[in-house]
Amino acid sequence: MLTEVTAFAPATVANVAIGFDILGHTVEAIGDRVRLRRIADPVVRIASIGGIAGALPVEPERNTAGRAVQALIEDLNLGHGFEMEIDKGVPLASGLGGSAASAVAAVVAANALLAEPLPPLRLLRYAMQGEIVASGSAHLDNIAPSLFGGLVLTVGIDHPRIKRIPVPASLRCVLVHPHMHLGTREARAILKTDISRSDFVWQTANLAGFISGCYSDDLEMIRDSFNDVIIEPQRASLIPGFADVKRGAMAAGALGCSISGAGPTVFAWAEVQYAEAVRGAMVAAFTTHGLASDQWISAIENYGARVVKA
Ligand code: HSE
């Protein structure tokens, strides 16, 4: 039986404009790695946090990966524990689901070291405990795609249903991460708790249109419904230059452009032949607002978290 294993979990774009807290998709290539080693005591020890980590807590109960594995140990009443090394590949407070990626990689690694591995839906529950540490609330729109891969809809929290939604193969996701920090808690705290009936109708129509467009390869339907009328207008002012970045992306041929998760990363969906131009326009707009950025063009592949090294 294995005693040591490394798992990788990809970064994610949560909300995907119109699915606040329920829709998210994976990003190729960027992600976190967690190495776990079985130890005799039924506890979690964080031995190191490396990569582009910044200052992350090493107390397991305050760390997303640590808390997720603690939840697994407690729930299964395991007679042993794990020592953990975290290698961060997702920038902190970027809106790319870094806290979820660490939590998911950690539970996938722990699962590989169990005598009887659990089904992914059980792992989702433990990873969610880690997400709560980071954002103060339970939502699965980063965790579910990071675990299952692709564009993922979650319905429910306590007993969630997970649905992977097909994405037209010609589409790419352009991501531009301006060099600034925006905390998820802060970006959630500003949100109103009530919405108008008209906004509710628009958002519902847009979510339904977007998902039906994905299933039917209807790019015009995706374009016309790629419009968050509730959350984006409230958060836009947290990201300097957001309106210009979005305008630039749309003028360069994007199907839609919005805030990735709680921001500050801005993402756009575009057909592959427009992706470079969209990226250029978004980067240029941030530059005029004094913000340097990192950028990626990613396919939306159906690859979720996985063990990468025994
Ligand atoms: N759906 C969440 C939000 C994602 O937008 O606040 C961030 O964790």
CSV table of C-alpha atoms and ligand atoms in Angstrom, one decimal, residues 14-15 20-21 139 141-142 184 188 235 261-262, ligand 1:
chain,number,residue,atom,x,y,z
A,14,ALA,CA,-16.1,30.3,-10.9
A,15,ASN,CA,-19.5,31.9,-11.7
A,20,PHE,CA,-23.0,32.8,-9.3
A,21,ASP,CA,-21.9,30.2,-6.8
A,139,HIS,CA,-20.0,27.2,-2.3
A,141,ASP,CA,-18.3,26.5,-8.0
A,142,ASN,CA,-14.5,26.3,-7.7
A,184,THR,CA,-13.1,36.7,-1.6
A,188,ARG,CA,-18.7,38.9,-1.1
A,235,ARG,CA,-18.1,44.1,-8.2
A,261,GLY,CA,-14.8,34.1,-9.4
A,262,ALA,CA,-14.5,37.0,-6.9
B,1,HSE,N1,-18.8,32.2,-6.4
B,1,HSE,C1,-17.7,32.8,-5.6
B,1,HSE,C2,-17.8,34.3,-5.6
B,1,HSE,C3,-16.4,32.3,-6.1
B,1,HSE,O1,-18.0,34.8,-6.7
B,1,HSE,O2,-17.8,34.9,-4.5
B,1,HSE,C4,-15.3,32.9,-5.2
B,1,HSE,O3,-14.8,31.9,-4.4
